[in-house]
Amino acid sequence: MNKKNSIISLIALLCCSCSPTIDSRGYNPEIPELDKVKPGINSKEEVQQLLGSPSTVSSFPAQTWYYISKKTSTTAFFHPEVIEEQIVVINFDERNIVQDVKKYVGKDAKHIKPVKRKTESKSYESSIFRDVFGNFGKYSNKDANKQS
């Protein structure tokens, strides 16, 4: 009986440890606040007061604000799976007045593809060996004796 209880406990522990972790990222504007944003009426300042700062901003040709939110599920060591995704796009004209508001949910949100390029830095890549051994030879006893 004791061995049977141990096996059941082990199976229960394994099942519980594989439960998914749900993460919510980004800002999901509530419907009442989003309904207050009217094209041709509201300015950037008013939109920022209603919805807060955007997740990202496009600066050309006319400025566009994006409010992006995602809910993901991650089980153990697997890659996260997107459960829910929403993107609110607000376009402004040259006078900083709202031109239009679009909301993309679920599969519609997949039509907006962010650029995944990175700007390469000109500095060196850090590594544990460079950090540990990089200071050898930079200091000597001669330098320590000169200061005394």
GROMACS .gro file of C-alpha atoms in nm:
model
  148
    1MET     CA    1   0.000   0.000   0.000
    2ASN     CA    2   0.285   0.240   0.082
    3LYS     CA    3   0.450   0.179  -0.258
    4LYS     CA    4   0.117   0.237  -0.434
    5ASN     CA    5   0.069   0.570  -0.250
    6SER     CA    6   0.421   0.675  -0.348
    7ILE     CA    7   0.352   0.604  -0.715
    8ILE     CA    8   0.023   0.793  -0.704
    9SER     CA    9   0.194   1.087  -0.532
   10LEU     CA   10   0.470   1.087  -0.793
   11ILE     CA   11   0.219   1.083  -1.080
   12ALA     CA   12   0.020   1.367  -0.917
   13LEU     CA   13   0.339   1.569  -0.869
   14LEU     CA   14   0.442   1.520  -1.233
   15CYS     CA   15   0.098   1.620  -1.359
   16CYS     CA   16   0.091   1.935  -1.144
   17SER     CA   17   0.442   2.038  -1.243
   18CYS     CA   18   0.342   2.032  -1.610
   19SER     CA   19   0.053   2.272  -1.571
   20PRO     CA   20   0.088   2.571  -1.805
   21THR     CA   21   0.192   2.917  -1.692
   22ILE     CA   22  -0.028   3.194  -1.830
   23ASP     CA   23   0.147   3.527  -1.899
   24SER     CA   24  -0.021   3.852  -2.003
   25ARG     CA   25   0.201   4.112  -2.168
   26GLY     CA   26   0.133   4.454  -2.308
   27TYR     CA   27  -0.159   4.689  -2.259
   28ASN     CA   28  -0.512   4.588  -2.348
   29PRO     CA   29  -0.730   4.901  -2.356
   30GLU     CA   30  -1.076   4.846  -2.214
   31ILE     CA   31  -1.371   4.888  -2.451
   32PRO     CA   32  -1.522   5.196  -2.274
   33GLU     CA   33  -1.193   5.388  -2.296
   34LEU     CA   34  -1.136   5.280  -2.656
   35ASP     CA   35  -1.489   5.390  -2.753
   36LYS     CA   36  -1.408   5.741  -2.625
   37VAL     CA   37  -1.138   5.782  -2.892
   38LYS     CA   38  -1.317   5.951  -3.184
   39PRO     CA   39  -1.158   6.016  -3.527
   40GLY     CA   40  -1.142   6.385  -3.617
   41ILE     CA   41  -1.202   6.493  -3.256
   42ASN     CA   42  -0.937   6.362  -3.015
   43SER     CA   43  -0.573   6.474  -3.010
   44LYS     CA   44  -0.262   6.273  -2.915
   45GLU     CA   45  -0.265   6.420  -2.565
   46GLU     CA   46  -0.628   6.316  -2.511
   47VAL     CA   47  -0.559   5.964  -2.639
   48GLN     CA   48  -0.261   5.933  -2.407
   49GLN     CA   49  -0.476   6.045  -2.112
   50LEU     CA   50  -0.744   5.789  -2.201
   51LEU     CA   51  -0.529   5.489  -2.297
   52GLY     CA   52  -0.182   5.565  -2.164
   53SER     CA   53   0.144   5.545  -2.357
   54PRO     CA   54   0.144   5.322  -2.666
   55SER     CA   55   0.342   4.998  -2.686
   56THR     CA   56   0.522   5.125  -2.997
   57VAL     CA   57   0.510   5.421  -3.234
   58SER     CA   58   0.561   5.442  -3.609
   59SER     CA   59   0.694   5.781  -3.711
   60PHE     CA   60   0.643   5.782  -4.087
   61PRO     CA   61   0.464   5.894  -4.302
   62ALA     CA   62   0.190   5.999  -4.057
   63GLN     CA   63   0.239   5.895  -3.698
   64THR     CA   64   0.071   5.571  -3.586
   65TRP     CA   65   0.040   5.440  -3.231
   66TYR     CA   66   0.015   5.069  -3.154
   67TYR     CA   67  -0.125   4.921  -2.833
   68ILE     CA   68  -0.020   4.555  -2.834
   69SER     CA   69  -0.121   4.284  -2.590
   70LYS     CA   70  -0.063   3.908  -2.583
   71LYS     CA   71  -0.162   3.627  -2.355
   72THR     CA   72   0.063   3.320  -2.377
   73SER     CA   73   0.066   2.975  -2.224
   74THR     CA   74   0.397   2.805  -2.145
   75THR     CA   75   0.421   2.444  -2.035
   76ALA     CA   76   0.749   2.326  -1.882
   77PHE     CA   77   1.038   2.389  -2.124
   78PHE     CA   78   0.830   2.424  -2.443
   79HIS     CA   79   0.803   2.746  -2.645
   80PRO     CA   80   0.518   2.976  -2.541
   81GLU     CA   81   0.191   2.936  -2.728
   82VAL     CA   82  -0.010   3.250  -2.804
   83ILE     CA   83  -0.362   3.213  -2.662
   84GLU     CA   84  -0.494   3.561  -2.725
   85GLU     CA   85  -0.356   3.859  -2.914
   86GLN     CA   86  -0.491   4.207  -2.966
   87ILE     CA   87  -0.353   4.510  -3.147
   88VAL     CA   88  -0.514   4.854  -3.145
   89VAL     CA   89  -0.385   5.086  -3.418
   90ILE     CA   90  -0.448   5.460  -3.394
   91ASN     CA   91  -0.346   5.678  -3.689
   92PHE     CA   92  -0.290   6.053  -3.650
   93ASP     CA   93  -0.284   6.322  -3.917
   94GLU     CA   94  -0.024   6.600  -3.946
   95ARG     CA   95  -0.221   6.810  -3.691
   96ASN     CA   96  -0.192   6.525  -3.433
   97ILE     CA   97  -0.568   6.455  -3.450
   98VAL     CA   98  -0.695   6.096  -3.459
   99GLN     CA   99  -0.756   5.988  -3.817
  100ASP     CA  100  -0.884   5.635  -3.752
  101VAL     CA  101  -0.888   5.359  -3.491
  102LYS     CA  102  -0.856   4.992  -3.585
  103LYS     CA  103  -0.871   4.691  -3.357
  104TYR     CA  104  -0.722   4.357  -3.461
  105VAL     CA  105  -0.801   4.050  -3.252
  106GLY     CA  106  -0.682   3.691  -3.283
  107LYS     CA  107  -0.597   3.586  -3.638
  108ASP     CA  108  -0.651   3.941  -3.767
  109ALA     CA  109  -0.366   4.056  -3.540
  110LYS     CA  110  -0.129   3.822  -3.727
  111HIS     CA  111  -0.151   4.049  -4.034
  112ILE     CA  112   0.070   4.305  -3.858
  113LYS     CA  113   0.423   4.169  -3.878
  114PRO     CA  114   0.687   4.339  -3.664
  115VAL     CA  115   1.036   4.366  -3.809
  116LYS     CA  116   1.272   4.129  -3.630
  117ARG     CA  117   1.596   4.291  -3.742
  118LYS     CA  118   1.848   4.399  -3.483
  119THR     CA  119   2.093   4.684  -3.488
  120GLU     CA  120   2.435   4.531  -3.441
  121SER     CA  121   2.655   4.704  -3.187
  122LYS     CA  122   3.017   4.783  -3.264
  123SER     CA  123   3.132   4.677  -2.918
  124TYR     CA  124   3.265   4.334  -2.829
  125GLU     CA  125   3.050   4.046  -2.711
  126SER     CA  126   3.090   3.978  -2.342
  127SER     CA  127   3.162   3.625  -2.222
  128ILE     CA  128   3.250   3.469  -1.890
  129PHE     CA  129   3.608   3.401  -2.004
  130ARG     CA  130   3.660   3.759  -2.125
  131ASP     CA  131   3.521   3.895  -1.798
  132VAL     CA  132   3.735   3.667  -1.580
  133PHE     CA  133   4.063   3.670  -1.772
  134GLY     CA  134   4.036   4.015  -1.933
  135ASN     CA  135   4.205   4.196  -1.644
  136PHE     CA  136   4.521   3.985  -1.637
  137GLY     CA  137   4.820   4.196  -1.733
  138LYS     CA  138   4.642   4.528  -1.692
  139TYR     CA  139   4.781   4.581  -1.343
  140SER     CA  140   5.124   4.503  -1.208
  141ASN     CA  141   5.313   4.540  -0.881
  142LYS     CA  142   5.513   4.828  -1.030
  143ASP     CA  143   5.194   5.034  -1.058
  144ALA     CA  144   5.098   4.949  -0.697
  145ASN     CA  145   5.444   5.050  -0.565
  146LYS     CA  146   5.437   5.387  -0.746
  147GLN     CA  147   5.122   5.494  -0.561
  148SER     CA  148   5.273   5.433  -0.213
   0.00000   0.00000   0.00000
